[in-house]
PDB file of C-alpha atoms in Angstrom:
ATOM      1  CA  MET A  37     -24.875-160.033 155.681  1.00  0.00           C
ATOM      2  CA  SER A  38     -28.745-161.271 155.481  1.00  0.00           C
ATOM      3  CA  SER A  39     -29.841-158.440 153.276  1.00  0.00           C
ATOM      4  CA  THR A  40     -28.228-156.620 150.637  1.00  0.00           C
ATOM      5  CA  THR A  41     -31.106-154.384 149.632  1.00  0.00           C
ATOM      6  CA  THR A  42     -30.459-152.152 152.840  1.00  0.00           C
ATOM      7  CA  LEU A  43     -26.965-151.567 153.120  1.00  0.00           C
ATOM      8  CA  LEU A  44     -27.972-148.398 155.291  1.00  0.00           C
ATOM      9  CA  PRO A  45     -29.397-147.811 157.484  1.00  0.00           C
ATOM     10  CA  PHE A  46     -28.879-150.699 159.882  1.00  0.00           C
ATOM     11  CA  GLN A  47     -30.350-151.239 163.417  1.00  0.00           C
ATOM     12  CA  PRO A  48     -27.456-151.028 165.489  1.00  0.00           C
ATOM     13  CA  ALA A  49     -28.423-153.772 167.867  1.00  0.00           C
ATOM     14  CA  THR A  50     -28.611-156.202 165.061  1.00  0.00           C
ATOM     15  CA  MET A  51     -25.117-155.093 163.111  1.00  0.00           C
ATOM     16  CA  SER A  52     -23.097-157.826 161.811  1.00  0.00           C
ATOM     17  CA  THR A  53     -19.303-157.339 161.985  1.00  0.00           C
ATOM     18  CA  ALA A  54     -19.527-156.518 158.426  1.00  0.00           C
ATOM     19  CA  GLN A  55     -22.341-153.960 158.435  1.00  0.00           C
ATOM     20  CA  LEU A  56     -20.505-152.559 161.395  1.00  0.00           C
ATOM     21  CA  ALA A  57     -17.499-152.021 159.328  1.00  0.00           C
ATOM     22  CA  ALA A  58     -19.514-150.452 156.434  1.00  0.00           C
ATOM     23  CA  VAL A  59     -20.999-148.100 158.683  1.00  0.00           C
ATOM     24  CA  SER A  60     -17.605-147.041 160.335  1.00  0.00           C
ATOM     25  CA  PHE A  61     -16.149-146.655 156.832  1.00  0.00           C
ATOM     26  CA  LEU A  62     -18.747-144.812 155.097  1.00  0.00           C
ATOM     27  CA  ALA A  63     -19.155-142.181 157.998  1.00  0.00           C
ATOM     28  CA  ARG A  64     -15.721-140.883 156.714  1.00  0.00           C
ATOM     29  CA  TYR A  65     -17.187-139.442 153.941  1.00  0.00           C
ATOM     30  CA  SER A  66     -20.128-137.113 152.777  1.00  0.00           C
ATOM     31  CA  ALA A  67     -22.363-136.187 149.586  1.00  0.00           C
ATOM     32  CA  ARG A  68     -21.417-137.782 146.636  1.00  0.00           C
ATOM     33  CA  THR A  69     -18.263-139.685 147.928  1.00  0.00           C
ATOM     34  CA  HIS A  70     -20.756-141.161 150.546  1.00  0.00           C
ATOM     35  CA  ARG A  71     -23.403-142.367 147.727  1.00  0.00           C
ATOM     36  CA  LEU A  72     -20.566-143.768 145.292  1.00  0.00           C
ATOM     37  CA  TYR A  73     -18.821-145.994 148.052  1.00  0.00           C
ATOM     38  CA  GLN A  74     -22.109-146.891 149.621  1.00  0.00           C
ATOM     39  CA  PHE A  75     -23.120-147.919 146.053  1.00  0.00           C
ATOM     40  CA  GLN A  76     -19.957-150.123 145.643  1.00  0.00           C
ATOM     41  CA  LEU A  77     -20.340-151.582 148.967  1.00  0.00           C
ATOM     42  CA  ARG A  78     -23.956-152.709 148.475  1.00  0.00           C
ATOM     43  CA  GLU A  79     -22.508-154.318 144.967  1.00  0.00           C
ATOM     44  CA  TRP A  80     -19.698-155.958 147.128  1.00  0.00           C
ATOM     45  CA  PHE A  81     -22.279-157.318 149.427  1.00  0.00           C
ATOM     46  CA  ALA A  82     -24.584-158.549 147.208  1.00  0.00           C
ATOM     47  CA  TRP A  83     -21.880-160.506 145.244  1.00  0.00           C
ATOM     48  CA  CYS A  84     -20.969-162.168 148.457  1.00  0.00           C
ATOM     49  CA  GLU A  85     -24.470-163.127 149.222  1.00  0.00           C
ATOM     50  CA  ARG A  86     -25.088-164.664 145.867  1.00  0.00           C
ATOM     51  CA  ASN A  87     -21.978-166.752 146.700  1.00  0.00           C
ATOM     52  CA  GLY A  88     -22.494-167.710 150.249  1.00  0.00           C
ATOM     53  CA  LEU A  89     -19.781-165.177 151.759  1.00  0.00           C
ATOM     54  CA  ASP A  90     -19.818-163.112 154.588  1.00  0.00           C
ATOM     55  CA  PRO A  91     -18.662-159.615 153.366  1.00  0.00           C
ATOM     56  CA  LEU A  92     -15.918-159.223 155.733  1.00  0.00           C
ATOM     57  CA  VAL A  93     -15.175-162.042 158.087  1.00  0.00           C
ATOM     58  CA  GLY A  94     -13.199-165.146 156.269  1.00  0.00           C
ATOM     59  CA  VAL A  95     -12.720-163.244 153.075  1.00  0.00           C
ATOM     60  CA  GLN A  96      -9.333-164.218 151.140  1.00  0.00           C
ATOM     61  CA  ARG A  97      -7.526-162.338 148.592  1.00  0.00           C
ATOM     62  CA  ALA A  98      -8.767-165.072 146.076  1.00  0.00           C
ATOM     63  CA  HIS A  99     -12.094-164.128 146.523  1.00  0.00           C
ATOM     64  CA  VAL A 100     -11.439-160.524 146.149  1.00  0.00           C
ATOM     65  CA  GLU A 101      -9.643-161.319 142.700  1.00  0.00           C
ATOM     66  CA  LEU A 102     -12.734-163.615 141.834  1.00  0.00           C
ATOM     67  CA  TYR A 103     -15.054-160.365 142.443  1.00  0.00           C
ATOM     68  CA  ILE A 104     -12.683-158.150 140.179  1.00  0.00           C
ATOM     69  CA  ARG A 105     -12.954-160.907 137.414  1.00  0.00           C
ATOM     70  CA  SER A 106     -17.083-160.820 137.869  1.00  0.00           C
ATOM     71  CA  LEU A 107     -16.652-157.017 137.434  1.00  0.00           C
ATOM     72  CA  GLY A 108     -14.689-157.232 134.271  1.00  0.00           C
ATOM     73  CA  GLU A 109     -17.392-160.201 133.056  1.00  0.00           C
ATOM     74  CA  ARG A 110     -19.927-157.834 133.264  1.00  0.00           C
ATOM     75  CA  GLY A 111     -18.644-155.612 130.595  1.00  0.00           C
ATOM     76  CA  LEU A 112     -17.191-152.833 132.612  1.00  0.00           C
ATOM     77  CA  MET A 113     -13.843-151.027 131.511  1.00  0.00           C
ATOM     78  CA  ASP A 114     -10.656-151.540 133.413  1.00  0.00           C
ATOM     79  CA  SER A 115     -10.553-148.031 134.582  1.00  0.00           C
ATOM     80  CA  SER A 116     -14.363-148.441 135.882  1.00  0.00           C
ATOM     81  CA  VAL A 117     -13.316-151.838 137.659  1.00  0.00           C
ATOM     82  CA  VAL A 118     -10.418-149.884 139.441  1.00  0.00           C
ATOM     83  CA  SER A 119     -13.177-147.333 140.530  1.00  0.00           C
ATOM     84  CA  MET A 120     -15.444-149.884 141.608  1.00  0.00           C
ATOM     85  CA  MET A 121     -12.727-151.289 143.863  1.00  0.00           C
ATOM     86  CA  ASN A 122     -11.991-147.917 145.604  1.00  0.00           C
ATOM     87  CA  GLY A 123     -14.758-148.361 148.114  1.00  0.00           C
ATOM     88  CA  VAL A 124     -14.140-151.849 148.677  1.00  0.00           C
ATOM     89  CA  ARG A 125     -10.597-151.596 149.121  1.00  0.00           C
ATOM     90  CA  GLY A 126     -11.227-148.790 151.815  1.00  0.00           C
ATOM     91  CA  PHE A 127     -13.806-150.910 153.630  1.00  0.00           C
ATOM     92  CA  PHE A 128     -11.342-153.625 154.119  1.00  0.00           C
ATOM     93  CA  ARG A 129      -8.287-151.133 155.024  1.00  0.00           C
ATOM     94  CA  PHE A 130     -10.299-149.579 157.737  1.00  0.00           C
ATOM     95  CA  ALA A 131     -11.820-152.987 158.873  1.00  0.00           C
ATOM     96  CA  HIS A 132      -8.111-154.398 159.195  1.00  0.00           C
ATOM     97  CA  ILE A 133      -7.160-150.847 161.126  1.00  0.00           C
ATOM     98  CA  ASP A 134     -10.085-151.036 163.728  1.00  0.00           C
ATOM     99  CA  GLY A 135      -9.191-154.774 164.555  1.00  0.00           C
ATOM    100  CA  LEU A 136     -12.209-156.037 163.082  1.00  0.00           C
ATOM    101  CA  ILE A 137     -10.237-158.391 160.525  1.00  0.00           C
ATOM    102  CA  PRO A 138      -6.651-160.077 161.260  1.00  0.00           C
ATOM    103  CA  ALA A 139      -5.488-159.070 157.529  1.00  0.00           C
ATOM    104  CA  ASP A 140      -6.590-157.021 154.554  1.00  0.00           C
ATOM    105  CA  PRO A 141      -7.508-159.381 152.079  1.00  0.00           C
ATOM    106  CA  ALA A 142      -7.593-156.794 149.127  1.00  0.00           C
ATOM    107  CA  VAL A 143      -4.325-155.070 149.608  1.00  0.00           C
ATOM    108  CA  TYR A 144      -2.418-157.531 147.439  1.00  0.00           C
ATOM    109  CA  ALA A 145      -5.478-158.108 144.964  1.00  0.00           C
ATOM    110  CA  ARG A 146      -4.522-157.559 141.590  1.00  0.00           C
ATOM    111  CA  LEU A 147      -6.308-154.885 139.679  1.00  0.00           C
ATOM    112  CA  PRO A 148      -6.450-153.921 136.035  1.00  0.00           C
ATOM    113  CA  LYS A 149      -3.594-151.951 134.722  1.00  0.00           C
ATOM    114  CA  VAL A 150      -5.051-148.718 133.628  1.00  0.00           C
ATOM    115  CA  GLN A 151      -2.876-146.141 131.502  1.00  0.00           C
ATOM    116  CA  ARG A 152      -3.217-142.785 133.052  1.00  0.00           C
ATOM    117  CA  ASP A 153      -0.386-141.005 131.084  1.00  0.00           C
ATOM    118  CA  GLU A 154      -2.449-138.101 129.766  1.00  0.00           C
ATOM    119  CA  SER A 155      -5.876-136.565 130.204  1.00  0.00           C
ATOM    120  CA  ARG A 156      -8.694-137.408 127.506  1.00  0.00           C
ATOM    121  CA  THR A 157     -10.979-134.797 128.172  1.00  0.00           C
ATOM    122  CA  GLN A 158     -10.948-132.582 124.963  1.00  0.00           C
ATOM    123  CA  GLY A 159     -10.691-128.926 126.203  1.00  0.00           C
ATOM    124  CA  LEU A 160     -10.789-125.829 124.533  1.00  0.00           C
ATOM    125  CA  ASP A 161      -7.781-123.952 122.562  1.00  0.00           C
ATOM    126  CA  ARG A 162      -7.240-120.538 123.413  1.00  0.00           C
ATOM    127  CA  LEU A 163      -9.620-118.837 120.649  1.00  0.00           C
ATOM    128  CA  GLU A 164     -12.396-121.477 121.406  1.00  0.00           C
ATOM    129  CA  LEU A 165     -12.112-120.421 125.110  1.00  0.00           C
ATOM    130  CA  ILE A 166     -12.308-116.749 124.138  1.00  0.00           C
ATOM    131  CA  ARG A 167     -15.032-117.356 121.768  1.00  0.00           C
ATOM    132  CA  PHE A 168     -16.899-119.465 124.798  1.00  0.00           C
ATOM    133  CA  LEU A 169     -16.450-116.753 127.046  1.00  0.00           C
ATOM    134  CA  GLN A 170     -17.928-114.252 125.003  1.00  0.00           C
ATOM    135  CA  VAL A 171     -20.606-116.011 124.080  1.00  0.00           C
ATOM    136  CA  ALA A 172     -21.769-117.078 127.468  1.00  0.00           C
ATOM    137  CA  GLN A 173     -22.004-113.398 128.256  1.00  0.00           C
ATOM    138  CA  THR A 174     -24.606-112.604 125.566  1.00  0.00           C
ATOM    139  CA  ILE A 175     -27.083-115.484 126.948  1.00  0.00           C
ATOM    140  CA  THR A 176     -27.500-114.361 130.187  1.00  0.00           C
ATOM    141  CA  VAL A 177     -25.312-112.803 132.885  1.00  0.00           C
ATOM    142  CA  HIS A 178     -25.544-116.261 134.750  1.00  0.00           C
ATOM    143  CA  HIS A 179     -23.923-118.020 131.907  1.00  0.00           C
ATOM    144  CA  GLY A 180     -21.287-115.468 131.492  1.00  0.00           C
ATOM    145  CA  ALA A 181     -20.518-116.046 135.404  1.00  0.00           C
ATOM    146  CA  LEU A 182     -20.555-119.560 135.100  1.00  0.00           C
ATOM    147  CA  ALA A 183     -18.335-119.589 132.341  1.00  0.00           C
ATOM    148  CA  TYR A 184     -15.564-117.403 133.777  1.00  0.00           C
ATOM    149  CA  LEU A 185     -15.475-119.528 136.852  1.00  0.00           C
ATOM    150  CA  LEU A 186     -15.226-122.712 135.180  1.00  0.00           C
ATOM    151  CA  GLY A 187     -12.773-121.429 132.466  1.00  0.00           C
ATOM    152  CA  ILE A 188     -10.552-119.106 133.864  1.00  0.00           C
ATOM    153  CA  ASN A 189     -10.732-119.844 137.612  1.00  0.00           C
ATOM    154  CA  ALA A 190     -10.860-123.802 137.044  1.00  0.00           C
ATOM    155  CA  LEU A 191     -13.552-124.226 139.376  1.00  0.00           C
ATOM    156  CA  ARG A 192     -15.376-127.709 139.259  1.00  0.00           C
ATOM    157  CA  ALA A 193     -19.192-127.879 138.332  1.00  0.00           C
ATOM    158  CA  SER A 194     -20.136-128.462 141.931  1.00  0.00           C
ATOM    159  CA  GLU A 195     -17.681-125.715 143.144  1.00  0.00           C
ATOM    160  CA  ALA A 196     -19.177-123.019 140.680  1.00  0.00           C
ATOM    161  CA  ALA A 197     -22.768-123.618 141.370  1.00  0.00           C
ATOM    162  CA  GLY A 198     -22.324-123.201 145.202  1.00  0.00           C
ATOM    163  CA  VAL A 199     -20.523-120.042 144.626  1.00  0.00           C
ATOM    164  CA  ARG A 200     -22.333-117.325 147.100  1.00  0.00           C
ATOM    165  CA  ILE A 201     -22.214-113.498 146.675  1.00  0.00           C
ATOM    166  CA  GLU A 202     -20.534-113.472 150.020  1.00  0.00           C
ATOM    167  CA  ASP A 203     -17.472-115.640 148.982  1.00  0.00           C
ATOM    168  CA  TYR A 204     -15.628-113.160 146.709  1.00  0.00           C
ATOM    169  CA  ALA A 205     -16.171-110.069 148.858  1.00  0.00           C
ATOM    170  CA  ASP A 206     -12.827-110.053 150.649  1.00  0.00           C
ATOM    171  CA  THR A 207      -9.591-108.309 149.524  1.00  0.00           C
ATOM    172  CA  LEU A 208      -6.591-109.838 150.623  1.00  0.00           C
ATOM    173  CA  ARG A 209      -3.256-108.001 149.963  1.00  0.00           C
ATOM    174  CA  GLY A 210      -4.457-106.092 147.307  1.00  0.00           C
ATOM    175  CA  HIS A 211      -6.366-108.830 145.617  1.00  0.00           C
ATOM    176  CA  ARG A 212     -10.068-109.141 145.398  1.00  0.00           C
ATOM    177  CA  VAL A 213     -10.208-113.039 146.438  1.00  0.00           C
ATOM    178  CA  LEU A 214     -12.687-115.960 146.181  1.00  0.00           C
ATOM    179  CA  ARG A 215     -13.029-118.210 148.992  1.00  0.00           C
ATOM    180  CA  LEU A 216     -14.390-121.670 148.490  1.00  0.00           C
ATOM    181  CA  VAL A 217     -14.339-125.336 149.684  1.00  0.00           C
ATOM    182  CA  GLY A 218     -13.208-127.901 147.139  1.00  0.00           C
ATOM    183  CA  LYS A 219     -12.830-131.279 146.762  1.00  0.00           C
ATOM    184  CA  GLY A 220     -12.409-133.290 149.663  1.00  0.00           C
ATOM    185  CA  ASN A 221     -13.755-130.740 151.888  1.00  0.00           C
ATOM    186  CA  LYS A 222     -10.364-128.438 151.547  1.00  0.00           C
ATOM    187  CA  PRO A 223     -10.514-124.905 151.342  1.00  0.00           C
ATOM    188  CA  ALA A 224      -9.157-122.710 148.642  1.00  0.00           C
ATOM    189  CA  THR A 225      -8.374-118.750 148.302  1.00  0.00           C
ATOM    190  CA  MET A 226      -7.819-117.805 144.683  1.00  0.00           C
ATOM    191  CA  PRO A 227      -7.526-114.278 143.257  1.00  0.00           C
ATOM    192  CA  VAL A 228     -10.564-112.818 141.355  1.00  0.00           C
ATOM    193  CA  THR A 229      -9.124-110.575 138.227  1.00  0.00           C
ATOM    194  CA  VAL A 230     -10.751-107.445 137.073  1.00  0.00           C
ATOM    195  CA  PRO A 231     -12.513-109.530 133.712  1.00  0.00           C
ATOM    196  CA  VAL A 232     -13.921-112.254 136.400  1.00  0.00           C
ATOM    197  CA  LEU A 233     -15.033-109.648 138.870  1.00  0.00           C
ATOM    198  CA  ARG A 234     -16.765-107.750 136.124  1.00  0.00           C
ATOM    199  CA  VAL A 235     -19.019-110.653 135.283  1.00  0.00           C
ATOM    200  CA  LEU A 236     -19.508-111.615 138.574  1.00  0.00           C
ATOM    201  CA  GLU A 237     -21.011-108.390 139.452  1.00  0.00           C
ATOM    202  CA  ALA A 238     -23.170-108.300 136.432  1.00  0.00           C
ATOM    203  CA  CYS A 239     -24.444-111.733 137.753  1.00  0.00           C
ATOM    204  CA  ARG A 240     -24.690-110.378 141.234  1.00  0.00           C
ATOM    205  CA  GLY A 241     -27.015-107.199 140.128  1.00  0.00           C
ATOM    206  CA  GLU A 242     -28.334-105.627 143.211  1.00  0.00           C
ATOM    207  CA  ARG A 243     -28.125-108.420 145.400  1.00  0.00           C
ATOM    208  CA  THR A 244     -25.710-108.345 148.462  1.00  0.00           C
ATOM    209  CA  GLU A 245     -25.851-112.105 149.687  1.00  0.00           C
ATOM    210  CA  GLY A 246     -26.981-115.617 148.845  1.00  0.00           C
ATOM    211  CA  PRO A 247     -25.990-117.852 145.759  1.00  0.00           C
ATOM    212  CA  LEU A 248     -24.465-116.100 142.947  1.00  0.00           C
ATOM    213  CA  ILE A 249     -25.641-118.053 139.870  1.00  0.00           C
ATOM    214  CA  LEU A 250     -29.079-118.591 139.465  1.00  0.00           C
ATOM    215  CA  ARG A 251     -31.473-120.211 137.006  1.00  0.00           C
ATOM    216  CA  PRO A 252     -32.336-117.623 134.760  1.00  0.00           C
ATOM    217  CA  LEU A 253     -36.289-118.498 134.402  1.00  0.00           C
ATOM    218  CA  SER A 254     -36.855-119.426 138.025  1.00  0.00           C
ATOM    219  CA  GLY A 255     -34.267-117.348 139.658  1.00  0.00           C
ATOM    220  CA  GLN A 256     -33.311-120.704 141.922  1.00  0.00           C
ATOM    221  CA  PRO A 257     -29.905-121.611 142.651  1.00  0.00           C
ATOM    222  CA  ILE A 258     -28.079-124.000 140.201  1.00  0.00           C
ATOM    223  CA  ASP A 259     -27.069-127.163 141.046  1.00  0.00           C
ATOM    224  CA  ARG A 260     -24.218-129.530 139.358  1.00  0.00           C
ATOM    225  CA  ARG A 261     -26.706-130.773 136.639  1.00  0.00           C
ATOM    226  CA  ASP A 262     -27.725-127.042 135.690  1.00  0.00           C
ATOM    227  CA  ALA A 263     -24.177-126.114 135.208  1.00  0.00           C
ATOM    228  CA  TYR A 264     -23.695-129.049 132.484  1.00  0.00           C
ATOM    229  CA  ARG A 265     -26.958-127.963 130.825  1.00  0.00           C
ATOM    230  CA  MET A 266     -25.778-124.326 130.688  1.00  0.00           C
ATOM    231  CA  VAL A 267     -22.233-125.176 129.431  1.00  0.00           C
ATOM    232  CA  ALA A 268     -23.871-127.485 126.597  1.00  0.00           C
ATOM    233  CA  ARG A 269     -26.073-124.392 125.491  1.00  0.00           C
ATOM    234  CA  ILE A 270     -23.168-122.162 125.390  1.00  0.00           C
ATOM    235  CA  ALA A 271     -21.341-124.511 123.360  1.00  0.00           C
ATOM    236  CA  LYS A 272     -24.010-125.306 120.832  1.00  0.00           C
ATOM    237  CA  ALA A 273     -24.362-121.226 120.667  1.00  0.00           C
ATOM    238  CA  ALA A 274     -20.664-120.882 119.991  1.00  0.00           C
ATOM    239  CA  GLY A 275     -20.448-123.210 117.383  1.00  0.00           C
ATOM    240  CA  ILE A 276     -18.258-126.138 119.074  1.00  0.00           C
ATOM    241  CA  PRO A 277     -19.503-128.970 117.395  1.00  0.00           C
ATOM    242  CA  ARG A 278     -17.875-131.629 120.016  1.00  0.00           C
ATOM    243  CA  HIS A 279     -19.337-132.515 123.610  1.00  0.00           C
ATOM    244  CA  ILE A 280     -18.079-129.935 125.991  1.00  0.00           C
ATOM    245  CA  SER A 281     -18.749-130.458 129.672  1.00  0.00           C
ATOM    246  CA  PRO A 282     -17.928-128.372 132.773  1.00  0.00           C
ATOM    247  CA  HIS A 283     -14.664-130.339 133.202  1.00  0.00           C
ATOM    248  CA  SER A 284     -13.747-129.214 129.683  1.00  0.00           C
ATOM    249  CA  LEU A 285     -13.567-125.574 130.833  1.00  0.00           C
ATOM    250  CA  ARG A 286     -11.606-126.825 133.859  1.00  0.00           C
ATOM    251  CA  HIS A 287      -9.166-128.539 131.286  1.00  0.00           C
ATOM    252  CA  ALA A 288      -9.117-125.789 129.236  1.00  0.00           C
ATOM    253  CA  ALA A 289      -8.055-123.243 131.979  1.00  0.00           C
ATOM    254  CA  ILE A 290      -5.448-125.557 133.060  1.00  0.00           C
ATOM    255  CA  THR A 291      -4.153-126.263 129.705  1.00  0.00           C
ATOM    256  CA  ASN A 292      -4.273-122.796 128.287  1.00  0.00           C
ATOM    257  CA  ALA A 293      -2.377-121.637 131.463  1.00  0.00           C
ATOM    258  CA  LEU A 294       0.300-124.125 130.453  1.00  0.00           C
ATOM    259  CA  ASP A 295       0.451-122.594 126.944  1.00  0.00           C
ATOM    260  CA  ALA A 296       0.735-119.248 128.610  1.00  0.00           C
ATOM    261  CA  GLY A 297       4.032-120.094 130.018  1.00  0.00           C
ATOM    262  CA  VAL A 298       2.758-120.628 133.401  1.00  0.00           C
ATOM    263  CA  PRO A 299       4.976-122.927 135.399  1.00  0.00           C
ATOM    264  CA  LEU A 300       3.724-126.483 136.081  1.00  0.00           C
ATOM    265  CA  ARG A 301       3.886-125.897 139.778  1.00  0.00           C
ATOM    266  CA  ASP A 302       1.601-122.585 139.567  1.00  0.00           C
ATOM    267  CA  ALA A 303      -0.620-124.382 137.307  1.00  0.00           C
ATOM    268  CA  GLN A 304      -0.952-127.256 139.943  1.00  0.00           C
ATOM    269  CA  ILE A 305      -2.081-124.583 142.390  1.00  0.00           C
ATOM    270  CA  LEU A 306      -4.651-123.002 139.940  1.00  0.00           C
ATOM    271  CA  ALA A 307      -6.173-126.849 139.392  1.00  0.00           C
ATOM    272  CA  ARG A 308      -5.789-127.432 143.237  1.00  0.00           C
ATOM    273  CA  HIS A 309      -4.361-130.959 142.392  1.00  0.00           C
ATOM    274  CA  ALA A 310      -2.980-132.452 145.599  1.00  0.00           C
ATOM    275  CA  ASP A 311      -0.535-134.549 143.416  1.00  0.00           C
ATOM    276  CA  PRO A 312       1.528-132.672 140.556  1.00  0.00           C
ATOM    277  CA  ARG A 313       1.428-135.795 138.686  1.00  0.00           C
ATOM    278  CA  THR A 314      -2.468-135.159 137.899  1.00  0.00           C
ATOM    279  CA  THR A 315      -1.356-131.504 136.418  1.00  0.00           C
ATOM    280  CA  GLU A 316       1.319-133.515 134.390  1.00  0.00           C
ATOM    281  CA  HIS A 317      -1.594-135.483 132.606  1.00  0.00           C
ATOM    282  CA  TYR A 318      -2.892-132.207 131.219  1.00  0.00           C
ATOM    283  CA  ASP A 319       0.631-131.009 130.215  1.00  0.00           C
ATOM    284  CA  ARG A 320       1.309-134.319 128.202  1.00  0.00           C
ATOM    285  CA  ALA A 321      -2.181-134.272 126.861  1.00  0.00           C
ATOM    286  CA  ARG A 322      -1.849-130.705 125.438  1.00  0.00           C
ATOM    287  CA  GLY A 323       1.683-131.367 123.832  1.00  0.00           C
ATOM    288  CA  ASN A 324       1.988-134.733 122.768  1.00  0.00           C
ATOM    289  CA  LEU A 325       1.190-133.924 119.332  1.00  0.00           C
ATOM    290  CA  ASP A 326       2.112-130.484 118.526  1.00  0.00           C
ATOM    291  CA  ARG A 327       5.587-130.938 120.012  1.00  0.00           C
ATOM    292  CA  HIS A 328       5.872-134.469 119.198  1.00  0.00           C
ATOM    293  CA  ALA A 329       9.503-135.552 117.967  1.00  0.00           C
ATOM    294  CA  VAL A 330       8.434-136.809 114.910  1.00  0.00           C
ATOM    295  CA  HIS A 331       8.093-133.179 113.774  1.00  0.00           C
ATOM    296  CA  PHE A 332      11.470-132.159 114.759  1.00  0.00           C
ATOM    297  CA  LEU A 333      12.833-135.577 113.195  1.00  0.00           C
ATOM    298  CA  THR A 334      10.898-135.003 110.069  1.00  0.00           C
ATOM    299  CA  ALA A 335      12.394-131.769 109.474  1.00  0.00           C
ATOM    300  CA  TYR A 336      15.879-132.911 110.180  1.00  0.00           C
ATOM    301  CA  VAL A 337      15.957-135.611 107.662  1.00  0.00           C
ATOM    302  CA  ALA A 338      13.642-133.893 105.214  1.00  0.00           C
ATOM    303  CA  GLY A 339      16.589-134.001 102.682  1.00  0.00           C
ATOM    304  CA  VAL A 340      16.798-137.568 102.853  1.00  0.00           C
TER     305      VAL A 340
END
């Protein structure tokens, strides 16, 4: 590649094979995922240019592993190295599928081992979640709606910010439902319980359409960053000393559902996880201390 400063857009007439493969791969994605993979490919292209390599043609597994090592030497954590390679590995995989290269040099490249046995996010226990929801409603109706969508319906920050009044207007089989498009452009339908509906209706007011949650001062629709700021404000007002993010609320919704006796499969549906192992991470995180075997063993041998 002749220039690493402009991975996109390319001039079609002057595209190299590597640039064509990059454009073809990135065209599969949109929004945040597109930007993330574009950044990861830009880093790969820049490393290849510094080392006199074509980013696609003639690349071997050894080159890919040297790049992986260079990421670690930059101080990236193992999990960040693995994340940085997602776009690069996809780039090579589809270049191979499209017949641009005879083999995929990244398929067998060794990545750092990252233990993912449990989620490290600090959620809220039952009493903290109740307190958070109560306090949120005392700030503004918009804070209240956001808190319930995150902490009860387990929405992601961008999903909650994108909810429109029309999205929860339908009734299905006797249930008021919320329709949304989630991660990976996957549509989802979930029930809106009476307490949640009451808060959403208070936020809606007299409006009949448009974005539900607005910035209290300007009246403009919130975005993902606003959601983070609003959650932080609620946590501070609720007296929760640790860092709380929108994902903490989503985490709390899932773990408290499990604590309430919701089967793992139903918790997976609530979380909209494609892989049940992802939900299991939340399950292990919530119970690995309170239900640890050492408690039972200590009680068993207490008389020794």
